[in-house]
Structures are given as structure tokens and as C-alpha cells.
Amino acid sequence: MKRKRIPTQKELEDNFSSWKPVSKEKVAAINARNEVLRREKEKKEAKFTARLTQADFEGFKAVAERKGIPYQTLLGFVIHAYVQGSLVDVEEIRKVFPALKLKKEA
């Protein structure tokens, strides 16, 4: 679906005299649709704030850069994997399988 181009401030001011009133029903329908879209987005996303050391944050951003993805996306992947129980702790695997040589990612 192609989005409509949003007019510039000057275009809005220049065309103000040609504006026509919109019915209350149409305004209500637009507001209802916007509310549905807002709720759908709210269900998909959550925002949070975290405190990290600068070194950890820079390290995380470096890993994301090496993988070629934004660090926010990588953070989402890590949190999702943890919640799903599929995040693997390499050090724990080494304890269970001491002979296993896993490459350390710096």
C-alpha cells in the first residue's frame, strides 16, 4: 500500500482557503481507525530503559555492527531468545562438555 505524500507547511498555508469542512462522522471514523492502529502497535512493541556500563554498551554495539544489524534489533533477539529459553550460555556448555572447544567471540 502506497502512502500519501505529506504536504509541506507552505503547501498547507497556500491551500488553506480551499479547505472544506469534514463531517463529524468522517472525523469520528478517522479517530476510531487511528485508535485501532495505535492499540495494534502498542500490542507489538514495548519500551523500556536499561542501565549498562559504557563498556558493555559499546561492546554490544560492536557485536551488532559485526553482525550487520542495528543494536536495538540484536537486543530484541537476545531478550526474545532468553524468554523462550533458547539463549545458550557458552560457559555453562563448556562446564558440561569440558573437551568441547568453542570459539570465543570477542
Tab-separated table of C-alpha atoms in Angstrom:
chain	number	residue	atom	x	y	z
A	1	MET	CA	0.000	0.000	0.000
A	2	LYS	CA	1.470	3.317	-1.073
A	3	ARG	CA	1.413	6.125	1.462
A	4	LYS	CA	0.167	9.562	0.524
A	5	ARG	CA	2.781	12.293	0.433
A	6	ILE	CA	2.518	14.617	3.408
A	7	PRO	CA	2.229	18.254	2.281
A	8	THR	CA	4.784	20.799	3.453
A	9	GLN	CA	3.912	23.620	5.840
A	10	LYS	CA	3.997	26.115	2.933
A	11	GLU	CA	1.691	23.948	0.811
A	12	LEU	CA	-0.786	23.758	3.696
A	13	GLU	CA	-0.713	27.513	4.213
A	14	ASP	CA	-1.041	28.225	0.464
A	15	ASN	CA	-4.060	25.911	0.118
A	16	PHE	CA	-5.815	26.828	3.348
A	17	SER	CA	-8.543	28.820	1.560
A	18	SER	CA	-9.555	25.751	-0.468
A	19	TRP	CA	-10.107	23.536	2.566
A	20	LYS	CA	-13.587	22.124	3.068
A	21	PRO	CA	-15.097	21.058	6.370
A	22	VAL	CA	-15.209	17.346	7.136
A	23	SER	CA	-18.327	15.748	8.575
A	24	LYS	CA	-18.369	14.731	12.224
A	25	GLU	CA	-18.938	11.154	11.096
A	26	LYS	CA	-15.771	11.175	8.993
A	27	VAL	CA	-13.761	12.697	11.852
A	28	ALA	CA	-15.111	10.014	14.194
A	29	ALA	CA	-14.228	7.270	11.691
A	30	ILE	CA	-10.684	8.603	11.277
A	31	ASN	CA	-10.226	8.880	15.041
A	32	ALA	CA	-11.535	5.331	15.539
A	33	ARG	CA	-9.154	3.986	12.884
A	34	ASN	CA	-6.212	5.832	14.447
A	35	GLU	CA	-7.087	4.365	17.842
A	36	VAL	CA	-7.185	0.835	16.389
A	37	LEU	CA	-3.782	1.363	14.757
A	38	ARG	CA	-2.344	2.794	17.998
A	39	ARG	CA	-3.560	-0.214	20.004
A	40	GLU	CA	-2.202	-2.684	17.432
A	41	LYS	CA	1.202	-1.036	17.579
A	42	GLU	CA	1.073	-0.956	21.377
A	43	LYS	CA	0.489	-4.731	21.432
A	44	LYS	CA	3.543	-5.334	19.249
A	45	GLU	CA	6.033	-3.070	20.985
A	46	ALA	CA	7.075	-2.205	24.484
A	47	LYS	CA	9.626	0.383	25.513
A	48	PHE	CA	11.994	0.082	28.420
A	49	THR	CA	15.068	1.756	29.838
A	50	ALA	CA	18.136	-0.126	30.983
A	51	ARG	CA	21.325	0.974	32.701
A	52	LEU	CA	24.537	-0.548	31.351
A	53	THR	CA	28.167	0.257	31.764
A	54	GLN	CA	29.553	2.222	28.854
A	55	ALA	CA	31.930	-0.665	28.092
A	56	ASP	CA	29.077	-3.212	27.919
A	57	PHE	CA	27.018	-0.902	25.743
A	58	GLU	CA	29.914	-0.250	23.357
A	59	GLY	CA	30.689	-3.984	23.256
A	60	PHE	CA	27.086	-4.812	22.456
A	61	LYS	CA	27.012	-2.213	19.682
A	62	ALA	CA	30.259	-3.668	18.279
A	63	VAL	CA	28.738	-7.177	18.171
A	64	ALA	CA	25.673	-5.807	16.386
A	65	GLU	CA	27.866	-3.964	13.895
A	66	ARG	CA	29.857	-7.145	13.148
A	67	LYS	CA	26.568	-8.955	12.531
A	68	GLY	CA	25.373	-6.101	10.328
A	69	ILE	CA	22.217	-5.287	12.294
A	70	PRO	CA	21.135	-2.371	14.499
A	71	TYR	CA	21.952	-2.918	18.178
A	72	GLN	CA	18.271	-2.450	19.120
A	73	THR	CA	17.362	-5.362	16.842
A	74	LEU	CA	20.094	-7.530	18.376
A	75	LEU	CA	18.874	-6.613	21.853
A	76	GLY	CA	15.365	-7.682	20.853
A	77	PHE	CA	16.721	-11.011	19.565
A	78	VAL	CA	18.677	-11.612	22.787
A	79	ILE	CA	15.706	-10.824	25.031
A	80	HIS	CA	13.387	-12.975	22.916
A	81	ALA	CA	15.833	-15.903	22.980
A	82	TYR	CA	16.186	-15.581	26.763
A	83	VAL	CA	12.429	-15.509	27.311
A	84	GLN	CA	11.951	-18.517	25.005
A	85	GLY	CA	14.674	-20.437	26.843
A	86	SER	CA	16.855	-20.747	23.762
A	87	LEU	CA	19.656	-18.400	24.797
A	88	VAL	CA	22.765	-20.537	25.261
A	89	ASP	CA	25.408	-19.774	27.888
A	90	VAL	CA	28.650	-20.942	26.278
A	91	GLU	CA	30.466	-21.104	29.635
A	92	GLU	CA	27.817	-23.483	31.007
A	93	ILE	CA	28.208	-25.707	27.936
A	94	ARG	CA	31.984	-25.758	28.497
A	95	LYS	CA	31.391	-26.952	32.090
A	96	VAL	CA	29.190	-29.804	30.881
A	97	PHE	CA	31.433	-30.701	27.941
A	98	PRO	CA	34.961	-29.776	29.044
A	99	ALA	CA	36.586	-31.244	25.924
A	100	LEU	CA	34.401	-29.126	23.646
A	101	LYS	CA	36.391	-26.265	22.133
A	102	LEU	CA	34.052	-23.411	21.317
A	103	LYS	CA	35.311	-20.260	19.640
A	104	LYS	CA	35.165	-17.235	21.944
A	105	GLU	CA	33.657	-14.129	20.342
A	106	ALA	CA	35.492	-11.025	21.473
